[in-house]
């Protein structure tokens, strides 16, 4: 296996039973290094030792067997054991003495093999195996750290780094936890409807807020049916003096106003979120589930609004619960099926399709952000996409959004599967996930281009969002490798780069994570320039948080993965979101600064120095730097490990400039995915064993 560093030593000819069974390198010592680290009994079975004999010796044995058979002496054939049949030398035949001797049944040996195959001793993804991870806040509440959650990933990295440097657990006093950023000023109890209600805006102001919500959310999510909602709105304002009503529409109306305030109000008073008065009143008036089922269509829309608003406030658990209620209510109405138009009518069926796919997308994404298993099987869904006669592009956008959400679910269920192997299975699952991602690359670029030429058109918000989600899928699929090698860096700082250089495949996978993180920052910077950066909903904040964590960990593993200019851009985006009144961004940035400081404490060959956030020229995105220096032509996609699929990590994909005309193509991503073959199995196993990554 070619590499930039020293080659992995050959496997010992004398291997213990466990190493032979798992087909990993054995030191040959008694006990071997792998068993010693795992504190397992190390057994060497001489019967499984491979030997080399001459062809003449085998011919003589055949003659003796034939002679014995002629004399009538019975010879019982003994079947080969599966282990020996798999490991035997090709120079030995099945009827050789060595084969017969190694095939006798050994009850004690079988018990040993069964013990060695205990799932607890199998190499696993450190983010999704072993005892579940928890972290307690200062108030005593304990939070589960989900496997695929970006929030949980950062906490794990912070804990690992702090414990390595200070030899003690990470203090949680300075960290923010679920639902602790904002204060709604509400005890959660439902009061009588006669309690004071917030002042309703004028008709013109209400129309302005509703149109803002349509612009910010309308292309991504269906939150209300415009025809029915606006009819009720006109009726509401037709009264001489609009007043509080008890209907479900009024609750819906208050939620939309809460979103509108969140989008337009950038200054907050204390830690009370914008639109809180409307939101709290809506929850106080929200009927019980029993009553909601009497109006299931609008009730599902209302539950989606509640979930999305809570997600914006970093109340991830509550948001996940509300979207779960919406999912079950939608399924109870059969929205996941091909609802008959001739029976229900065109308008209702189209509305239900819009509702269903909004619920589906939010459920997939919120479940991933929580790091929890997906609960709905896609095979149970057969409804069609909604139709937008005046906008075919919108139908395509929903379809692409659904496909990306499914990729997220696939990654969560495979790469982050409980007790998923970190060696062969983990890499092959990563390969499968990347292949699925690659299948969308060219279509996404063609159907939803990101035009950077300012004299042609501005940046499309929906295109930007889909590309952000796409690159987050790549980061999500490759991020466990960052955690693994950060542990290796802490345990063997002098050998980390050498170990990493022995597998170009793994290095290329981490490089992909770095490149996608840079692309995320580049897209967000373009939105920032156009004034389209989203500061209330959490999805842009999640994107910048995910990418910055990756770029902070990279140089801790290998200094050639140091991209200070991209970190500068990331922090500038954080500043923009913070100045727009988002308190969550302030806490997220403080966590990143803490991680940056902790990683900087670890000895580096060239310490990183970050200056204060800076502004960048408006034409920073117009420079076209092709990716050909980093990726081979598509004709080389079939080549695996005989060359570097990605460039030297010291040369960034764009080195500070953004280029969208030459992004990762399907062939380029598949080139990396196809390089994941069985040749990497032993390397990954050795690296994980030698550095106790379980």
XYZ file of C-alpha atoms in Angstrom:
694
model
C 0.000 0.000 0.000
C 1.527 3.229 -1.157
C 1.714 6.103 1.239
C 3.496 9.287 2.066
C 5.038 7.814 5.229
C 6.618 4.582 6.271
C 4.927 1.358 5.268
C 2.978 -0.763 7.690
C 5.057 -3.723 8.828
C 4.136 -7.163 7.569
C 1.903 -9.401 9.605
C 3.672 -11.781 11.914
C 3.781 -15.369 10.684
C 2.816 -16.443 14.188
C -0.576 -14.892 14.974
C -2.837 -15.465 17.963
C -6.336 -16.879 17.576
C -8.093 -13.535 17.980
C -5.950 -11.662 15.451
C -6.239 -14.544 13.006
C -10.028 -14.558 13.342
C -10.314 -10.807 12.806
C -7.631 -10.802 10.090
C -5.593 -8.070 11.712
C -1.890 -7.682 12.297
C -0.540 -9.568 15.313
C 2.703 -8.630 17.032
C 3.510 -12.307 17.528
C 4.464 -11.791 21.153
C 2.861 -13.606 24.090
C 0.531 -11.877 24.850
C 0.255 -9.861 21.632
C -0.137 -6.082 21.696
C -3.817 -6.127 20.656
C -4.924 -8.626 23.312
C -2.771 -6.917 25.923
C -4.473 -3.553 25.306
C -7.895 -5.153 25.450
C -6.922 -7.196 28.507
C -8.028 -10.411 26.782
C -6.575 -13.883 27.009
C -4.075 -14.300 24.177
C -3.954 -17.829 22.757
C -1.651 -19.166 20.059
C -2.920 -22.338 18.368
C -0.102 -24.127 16.575
C -2.653 -26.179 14.671
C -3.651 -23.043 12.724
C -0.046 -22.178 11.869
C 0.586 -22.147 8.128
C 3.348 -24.430 6.857
C 4.997 -24.941 3.506
C 5.590 -28.454 2.172
C 6.838 -29.807 -1.138
C 4.630 -31.211 -3.852
C 6.504 -34.514 -3.560
C 5.565 -34.828 0.095
C 1.893 -34.323 -0.769
C 2.136 -36.951 -3.561
C 3.611 -39.436 -1.076
C 0.734 -38.808 1.292
C -1.750 -39.421 -1.531
C -0.064 -42.733 -2.297
C -0.201 -43.836 1.362
C -3.908 -42.941 1.535
C -4.614 -44.915 -1.640
C -2.677 -47.896 -0.235
C -4.641 -47.819 3.018
C -7.913 -47.641 1.119
C -6.939 -50.698 -0.933
C -6.265 -52.677 2.238
C -9.819 -51.844 3.417
C -8.822 -49.668 6.351
C -11.457 -46.988 6.936
C -10.484 -43.334 6.754
C -13.104 -40.926 8.058
C -13.130 -37.643 6.172
C -13.034 -34.708 8.518
C -14.465 -31.379 7.242
C -12.235 -28.381 7.314
C -13.057 -25.715 9.850
C -14.204 -22.440 8.265
C -11.317 -20.614 9.873
C -8.712 -22.933 8.443
C -10.351 -23.054 5.045
C -10.123 -19.280 4.927
C -6.577 -18.909 6.230
C -4.771 -22.013 4.901
C -1.820 -21.797 2.561
C -2.655 -22.290 -1.133
C 0.132 -24.871 -1.303
C -1.815 -27.244 0.975
C -4.610 -29.473 -0.219
C -7.686 -30.231 1.843
C -6.579 -33.819 2.401
C -3.104 -32.967 3.706
C -2.124 -34.039 7.229
C -2.007 -30.413 8.299
C -5.555 -29.933 7.079
C -6.789 -33.020 8.887
C -4.974 -32.097 12.079
C -6.316 -28.557 12.155
C -9.868 -29.624 11.523
C -10.565 -31.650 14.673
C -13.292 -30.172 16.796
C -12.022 -28.499 19.940
C -14.769 -27.539 22.402
C -12.386 -25.366 24.395
C -11.222 -23.604 21.267
C -14.808 -22.993 20.156
C -15.554 -21.414 23.497
C -12.535 -19.167 23.075
C -13.658 -18.159 19.582
C -17.129 -17.397 20.890
C -15.629 -15.274 23.638
C -13.464 -13.389 21.159
C -16.524 -12.659 19.029
C -18.275 -10.921 21.896
C -19.715 -7.663 20.456
C -18.143 -5.741 23.305
C -14.708 -6.587 21.971
C -15.395 -5.552 18.378
C -13.890 -2.338 17.032
C -16.570 0.320 16.818
C -17.369 3.883 15.850
C -16.446 5.853 18.991
C -19.372 8.240 18.437
C -22.013 5.530 18.408
C -20.839 2.645 20.553
C -20.122 1.683 24.097
C -21.976 3.194 27.037
C -24.235 6.089 25.962
C -22.705 9.518 26.573
C -24.338 12.041 28.900
C -23.450 15.497 30.187
C -24.928 17.374 33.135
C -25.668 21.083 33.286
C -25.075 23.212 36.366
C -28.737 22.924 37.315
C -28.370 19.149 37.630
C -30.289 18.227 34.494
C -28.629 15.508 32.453
C -28.581 15.550 28.662
C -28.033 12.631 26.320
C -25.327 13.219 23.710
C -26.842 11.818 20.519
C -24.587 9.997 18.080
C -24.943 12.197 14.974
C -25.723 15.496 16.712
C -23.359 18.347 15.850
C -23.965 19.810 19.302
C -23.030 16.482 20.907
C -19.994 16.079 18.657
C -18.591 19.434 19.782
C -19.204 18.565 23.440
C -17.391 15.249 23.008
C -14.431 16.956 21.363
C -14.355 19.627 24.081
C -14.474 16.974 26.814
C -11.799 14.842 25.163
C -9.468 17.821 24.696
C -9.999 19.245 28.183
C -9.475 15.873 29.865
C -6.282 15.293 27.904
C -4.795 18.687 28.763
C -5.972 19.139 32.349
C -6.582 15.511 33.368
C -10.026 16.390 34.679
C -13.600 16.571 33.428
C -14.758 19.566 31.423
C -16.572 22.149 33.603
C -20.034 22.783 32.203
C -20.740 26.115 33.866
C -19.716 28.129 30.814
C -21.605 25.895 28.362
C -25.157 26.421 27.167
C -27.651 23.572 27.106
C -30.954 22.810 25.401
C -33.570 25.503 25.934
C -31.408 27.644 28.235
C -30.584 30.537 25.886
C -33.884 32.387 25.778
C -36.560 33.021 28.377
C -40.138 33.045 27.105
C -41.366 34.479 30.385
C -43.895 31.666 30.694
C -44.297 28.966 33.314
C -45.760 26.562 30.771
C -49.224 26.497 32.306
C -52.243 27.200 30.145
C -54.317 30.045 31.442
C -57.878 31.028 30.670
C -58.506 32.735 27.348
C -59.597 35.846 29.202
C -55.972 36.625 30.123
C -54.327 39.586 28.486
C -53.414 39.153 24.809
C -50.652 40.939 22.914
C -51.688 43.844 20.742
C -52.614 42.743 17.252
C -50.784 44.702 14.508
C -52.652 46.726 11.947
C -53.733 45.059 8.728
C -50.863 46.570 6.717
C -48.321 45.574 9.363
C -49.769 42.062 9.550
C -49.544 41.710 5.766
C -45.916 42.819 5.895
C -45.051 40.226 8.555
C -46.891 37.476 6.667
C -45.053 38.294 3.435
C -41.716 38.205 5.274
C -42.565 34.717 6.551
C -43.509 33.637 3.025
C -40.187 34.907 1.679
C -38.067 33.405 4.485
C -39.869 30.055 4.817
C -42.243 29.633 1.915
C -39.825 27.993 -0.490
C -38.548 25.538 2.129
C -41.567 24.717 4.268
C -45.354 24.817 4.082
C -46.584 26.556 7.229
C -50.081 27.653 6.138
C -52.483 27.327 3.238
C -52.507 30.780 1.687
C -56.048 30.724 0.317
C -57.735 29.640 3.532
C -55.412 31.616 5.796
C -55.852 34.904 3.920
C -59.629 34.458 3.729
C -59.751 34.190 7.515
C -57.344 37.119 7.824
C -59.585 39.418 5.766
C -62.595 38.321 7.772
C -60.713 38.963 11.024
C -59.746 42.501 10.015
C -63.150 43.260 8.534
C -64.461 43.736 12.067
C -64.473 47.352 13.287
C -62.038 46.346 16.026
C -60.195 43.004 15.682
C -60.373 41.006 18.894
C -59.196 37.725 20.319
C -61.018 34.651 19.037
C -61.017 31.092 20.284
C -60.636 29.340 16.946
C -57.607 27.359 15.799
C -56.992 29.893 13.024
C -56.266 32.620 15.582
C -53.625 30.393 17.213
C -52.167 29.861 13.744
C -52.245 33.610 13.098
C -50.339 34.348 16.331
C -47.631 31.836 15.393
C -47.131 33.423 11.970
C -46.864 36.834 13.628
C -44.262 35.410 16.022
C -42.198 34.235 13.038
C -42.590 37.592 11.332
C -41.300 39.414 14.411
C -38.406 36.997 14.628
C -37.398 37.734 11.044
C -37.626 41.532 11.189
C -36.709 42.405 14.783
C -32.937 42.302 15.237
C -32.637 43.816 18.694
C -33.806 41.788 21.668
C -34.614 42.930 25.167
C -32.589 40.841 27.588
C -32.944 37.186 26.737
C -36.565 37.292 25.562
C -36.825 36.225 21.899
C -38.619 38.374 19.300
C -42.248 37.420 18.864
C -42.368 35.730 22.262
C -45.630 37.439 23.268
C -47.447 36.032 20.249
C -45.856 32.597 20.615
C -46.659 32.241 24.318
C -50.254 33.330 23.776
C -50.579 30.808 20.954
C -49.348 27.983 23.208
C -51.690 29.070 25.985
C -54.611 28.852 23.559
C -53.453 25.689 21.763
C -56.153 23.019 22.242
C -55.339 19.560 23.554
C -54.510 16.767 21.126
C -58.062 15.463 21.468
C -59.445 18.716 20.079
C -56.664 19.118 17.491
C -57.720 15.868 15.828
C -61.054 17.497 15.009
C -59.208 19.808 12.597
C -56.229 17.626 11.630
C -55.152 19.492 8.497
C -54.653 22.914 10.053
C -53.561 21.332 13.351
C -50.627 19.681 11.603
C -49.612 23.036 10.123
C -49.854 24.610 13.593
C -47.660 21.898 15.133
C -45.058 22.440 12.396
C -45.013 26.165 13.242
C -44.535 25.442 16.944
C -41.711 22.965 16.252
C -39.865 25.308 13.883
C -40.101 28.282 16.263
C -38.824 26.184 19.194
C -35.949 24.937 17.028
C -35.022 28.570 16.374
C -34.830 29.091 20.156
C -32.506 26.075 20.584
C -35.254 24.132 22.350
C -34.303 21.080 20.308
C -35.973 18.461 22.505
C -39.319 20.276 22.584
C -39.149 20.953 18.835
C -38.456 17.278 18.176
C -41.487 16.295 20.260
C -43.831 18.702 18.475
C -42.712 17.604 15.015
C -43.231 14.023 16.174
C -46.834 14.894 17.064
C -47.260 16.482 13.640
C -45.852 13.349 11.985
C -48.282 11.058 13.767
C -51.251 13.316 13.108
C -50.369 13.490 9.415
C -50.009 9.717 9.200
C -53.341 9.227 10.987
C -54.937 11.254 8.180
C -53.198 9.144 5.529
C -51.075 12.002 4.213
C -48.197 9.598 3.596
C -50.329 7.662 1.086
C -51.596 8.421 -2.400
C -54.735 10.194 -1.283
C -57.520 9.839 -3.924
C -58.171 13.131 -5.687
C -61.555 11.963 -6.979
C -62.724 11.438 -3.392
C -60.999 14.249 -1.481
C -60.615 16.891 -4.155
C -57.559 18.390 -5.852
C -57.077 21.283 -3.413
C -57.128 19.144 -0.287
C -54.798 16.498 -1.735
C -52.274 19.120 -2.864
C -52.401 20.802 0.539
C -51.873 17.473 2.330
C -48.890 16.698 0.110
C -47.300 20.034 1.009
C -47.957 19.425 4.688
C -46.639 15.875 4.609
C -43.311 16.650 2.976
C -42.766 19.618 5.288
C -43.357 17.354 8.294
C -41.133 14.665 6.764
C -38.207 17.028 6.092
C -38.397 18.705 9.502
C -38.635 15.342 11.250
C -35.586 13.977 9.434
C -33.476 17.064 10.084
C -34.542 17.611 13.701
C -33.997 13.937 14.512
C -30.488 14.170 13.077
C -29.777 17.340 15.050
C -30.814 15.440 18.172
C -28.627 12.491 17.176
C -31.502 10.013 17.512
C -32.636 7.065 15.346
C -35.149 7.749 12.611
C -38.575 6.290 13.384
C -40.243 6.109 9.962
C -39.291 3.762 7.136
C -39.310 5.353 3.683
C -40.816 2.184 2.220
C -44.051 3.051 4.017
C -44.393 6.349 2.119
C -45.904 6.496 -1.359
C -47.433 9.950 -1.613
C -46.458 12.173 -4.547
C -44.785 15.559 -4.629
C -47.062 18.597 -4.559
C -47.592 20.500 -7.790
C -46.962 24.211 -8.245
C -48.367 25.162 -11.674
C -46.743 28.585 -11.534
C -43.322 27.318 -10.393
C -41.867 24.020 -11.601
C -38.603 24.985 -9.875
C -40.330 24.883 -6.509
C -41.446 21.283 -7.045
C -37.877 20.370 -7.988
C -36.565 22.115 -4.875
C -38.880 20.097 -2.623
C -37.781 16.906 -4.362
C -34.102 17.727 -3.854
C -34.756 18.717 -0.242
C -36.437 15.352 0.370
C -33.552 13.428 -1.181
C -30.999 15.257 0.954
C -33.082 14.573 4.056
C -33.099 10.890 3.145
C -29.327 10.904 2.800
C -29.097 12.376 6.296
C -31.286 9.535 7.574
C -29.164 6.972 5.707
C -25.965 8.316 7.252
C -27.521 8.302 10.713
C -28.689 4.718 10.281
C -25.457 3.347 8.818
C -22.336 5.339 9.653
C -23.687 6.098 13.141
C -25.346 2.717 13.679
C -25.092 1.424 17.228
C -21.987 -0.735 17.615
C -21.126 -0.242 13.947
C -17.612 -1.435 13.183
C -15.035 1.286 12.733
C -12.928 -0.884 10.417
C -14.373 -2.603 7.354
C -18.070 -1.990 8.012
C -17.570 1.616 9.009
C -15.531 2.467 5.934
C -17.864 0.575 3.633
C -20.850 2.367 5.139
C -19.047 5.637 4.574
C -18.400 4.563 1.002
C -22.090 3.789 0.476
C -23.117 7.145 1.946
C -20.663 9.040 -0.258
C -21.914 7.149 -3.310
C -25.463 8.282 -2.525
C -24.267 11.848 -2.017
C -22.330 11.725 -5.280
C -25.480 10.721 -7.142
C -26.883 14.199 -6.422
C -23.762 16.294 -7.062
C -24.131 17.041 -10.752
C -27.929 17.325 -10.643
C -27.748 19.770 -7.739
C -25.203 21.926 -9.541
C -27.216 21.872 -12.769
C -30.727 22.393 -11.340
C -29.793 24.807 -8.545
C -26.691 26.721 -9.620
C -25.015 29.220 -7.342
C -24.394 32.217 -9.566
C -21.464 34.186 -8.257
C -21.225 36.575 -11.183
C -22.779 39.675 -9.647
C -23.579 41.233 -13.016
C -25.777 38.244 -13.962
C -27.879 37.483 -10.884
C -27.797 37.345 -7.109
C -27.548 34.292 -4.897
C -30.676 32.164 -4.690
C -31.638 31.514 -1.078
C -33.160 28.118 -1.862
C -30.142 27.052 -3.965
C -27.794 28.140 -1.211
C -29.762 26.214 1.402
C -29.725 22.990 -0.643
C -25.967 23.272 -1.244
C -25.385 23.896 2.457
C -27.367 20.790 3.330
C -25.469 18.807 0.712
C -22.066 19.701 2.151
C -23.300 19.021 5.668
C -24.083 15.467 4.506
C -20.428 15.025 3.483
C -19.202 16.380 6.815
C -21.645 14.174 8.724
C -20.433 11.061 6.889
C -16.712 11.729 7.399
C -16.681 13.439 10.814
C -16.093 10.290 12.943
C -12.627 9.995 11.388
C -11.743 13.421 12.783
C -12.662 12.244 16.268
C -10.624 9.052 15.853
C -7.487 10.841 14.735
C -7.823 13.515 17.369
C -7.597 10.703 19.921
C -4.596 9.288 18.109
C -3.011 12.737 18.124
C -3.452 13.007 21.879
C -2.167 9.510 22.595
C 0.731 9.450 20.118
C 1.458 13.019 18.972
C 4.776 12.040 17.448
C 3.247 9.282 15.313
C -0.146 10.733 14.327
C 0.857 12.180 10.958
C 2.920 9.111 10.138
C -0.035 6.846 10.915
C -2.369 9.054 8.887
C -0.009 9.088 5.906
C -0.090 5.291 5.681
C -3.633 5.444 4.288
C -4.315 7.907 1.514
C -7.947 6.810 1.536
C -8.575 7.983 5.090
C -6.578 11.162 4.501
C -8.686 11.868 1.430
C -11.894 11.359 3.406
C -10.789 13.862 6.037
C -9.708 16.250 3.283
C -13.230 16.006 1.836
C -14.611 17.050 5.212
C -12.253 20.040 5.215
C -13.189 21.043 1.680
C -16.926 20.824 2.318
C -16.485 22.923 5.450
C -14.776 25.603 3.368
C -17.578 25.460 0.797
C -20.155 25.946 3.570
C -18.363 29.060 4.783
C -18.073 30.337 1.223
C -21.811 29.924 0.569
C -22.717 31.621 3.839
C -20.354 34.485 3.063
C -22.104 34.989 -0.262
C -25.469 35.106 1.516
C -24.015 37.567 3.984
C -22.928 39.830 1.133
C -26.432 39.705 -0.394
C -28.102 40.406 2.964
C -29.727 36.945 2.914
C -27.969 35.423 5.907
C -30.653 33.927 8.173
C -30.307 35.049 11.778
C -33.549 33.769 13.344
C -34.000 30.223 12.059
C -31.172 28.000 13.207
C -30.126 26.329 9.978
C -27.494 28.845 8.805
C -26.111 28.916 12.336
C -25.963 25.123 12.357
C -24.056 25.173 9.062
C -21.406 27.633 10.226
C -21.066 25.834 13.551
C -20.543 22.443 11.871
C -17.924 23.744 9.444
C -15.951 25.764 12.003
C -15.580 22.806 14.357
C -14.100 20.739 11.529
C -11.621 23.462 10.583
C -10.527 23.800 14.218
C -9.873 20.072 14.629
C -8.001 19.680 11.324
C -4.734 21.428 12.263
C -4.694 19.637 15.628
C -4.360 16.403 13.650
C -2.034 17.676 10.918
C -0.770 21.252 10.658
C -1.102 21.095 6.884
C -4.854 21.272 7.488
C -4.577 24.776 8.889
C -6.817 27.304 7.122
C -6.745 30.470 9.252
C -8.385 32.651 6.596
C -11.440 30.377 6.576
C -11.689 30.581 10.338
C -11.567 34.371 10.028
C -14.465 34.241 7.590
C -16.382 31.891 9.853
C -16.051 34.179 12.854
C -17.105 37.145 10.709
C -20.303 35.276 9.856
C -20.846 34.543 13.542
C -20.511 38.260 14.252
C -23.143 39.063 11.638
C -25.633 36.619 13.157
C -24.883 37.857 16.686
C -25.354 41.497 15.689
C -28.745 40.521 14.275
C -29.839 39.596 17.789
C -29.237 35.836 17.875
C -28.103 34.931 21.406
C -27.523 31.282 20.504
C -24.799 32.305 18.050
C -23.035 34.124 20.873
C -22.848 30.976 22.969
C -21.858 28.803 20.014
C -19.014 31.175 19.206
C -17.819 31.074 22.828
C -17.701 27.259 22.667
C -15.631 27.458 19.503
C -13.246 29.942 21.121
C -12.885 27.560 24.063
C -12.144 24.653 21.725
C -9.671 26.810 19.793
C -7.853 27.751 22.985
C -7.739 24.158 24.252
C -6.389 22.826 20.971
C -3.844 25.656 20.850
C -2.536 24.522 24.248
C -1.538 21.219 22.709
C 2.034 21.301 21.333
C 2.059 22.268 17.681
C 4.890 22.457 15.250
C 3.618 25.885 14.186
C 1.174 27.424 16.685
C -1.949 28.909 15.138
C -2.463 32.635 15.478
C -5.904 34.063 14.778
C -6.412 37.774 14.528
C -9.700 39.491 15.234
C -12.506 38.910 12.727
C -12.006 40.925 9.578
C -14.161 42.029 6.684
C -13.526 40.799 3.175
C -13.750 42.582 -0.157
C -16.975 42.181 -2.053
C -15.249 40.522 -4.979
C -13.712 37.732 -2.886
C -16.203 35.253 -4.382
C -15.576 36.155 -7.997
C -12.088 34.713 -8.270
C -12.295 31.454 -10.154
C -9.765 28.950 -8.859
C -10.419 25.539 -10.424
C -10.342 22.386 -8.378
C -8.162 20.507 -10.831
C -5.187 20.992 -8.533
C -7.025 19.077 -5.838
C -8.956 16.415 -7.759
C -8.062 14.231 -10.713
C -10.014 14.277 -13.979
C -13.105 12.092 -13.969
C -11.303 9.578 -16.166
C -9.092 8.756 -13.186
C -12.027 7.948 -10.926
C -11.374 4.236 -11.165
C -7.863 4.532 -9.779
C -7.792 3.843 -6.064
C -4.636 4.044 -4.014
C -1.908 4.507 -6.582
C -2.173 8.300 -6.347
C -3.509 11.040 -4.125
C -7.110 11.649 -5.082
C -6.979 14.841 -3.118
C -4.118 17.249 -3.204
C -1.613 17.816 -0.477
C -3.604 19.088 2.498
C -1.386 22.095 2.689
C -3.056 23.426 -0.436
C -6.683 24.275 0.234
C -9.359 23.695 -2.340
C -9.683 27.407 -2.844
C -7.019 28.906 -0.585
C -9.238 31.716 0.584
C -11.156 32.337 -2.625
C -14.534 30.838 -3.449
C -15.274 29.000 -6.647
C -18.613 27.495 -7.518
C -18.152 26.777 -11.188
C -15.784 23.897 -10.431
C -17.240 22.260 -7.337
C -17.006 18.584 -6.485
C -18.581 16.550 -9.276
C -20.137 13.127 -8.943
C -17.053 11.539 -10.536
C -14.714 13.267 -8.131
C -16.655 12.227 -5.040
C -16.958 8.677 -6.370
C -13.195 8.636 -6.909
C -12.765 9.031 -3.174
C -15.568 6.588 -2.373
C -14.214 3.949 -4.760
C -10.819 4.126 -3.089
C -12.368 2.626 0.046
C -11.610 -1.036 -0.464
C -10.761 -4.024 1.689
C -7.101 -3.006 1.585
C -7.906 -0.367 4.206
C -9.514 -2.838 6.619
C -6.329 -4.049 8.255
C -4.861 -0.536 8.357
C -7.908 0.882 10.133
C -8.034 -2.042 12.528
C -4.378 -1.622 13.420
C -4.745 2.115 13.981
C -7.763 1.669 16.216
C -6.178 -1.134 18.260
C -2.843 0.572 18.730
C -4.485 3.752 19.987
C -7.384 2.250 21.971
C -10.173 3.778 19.860
C -13.169 1.690 20.855
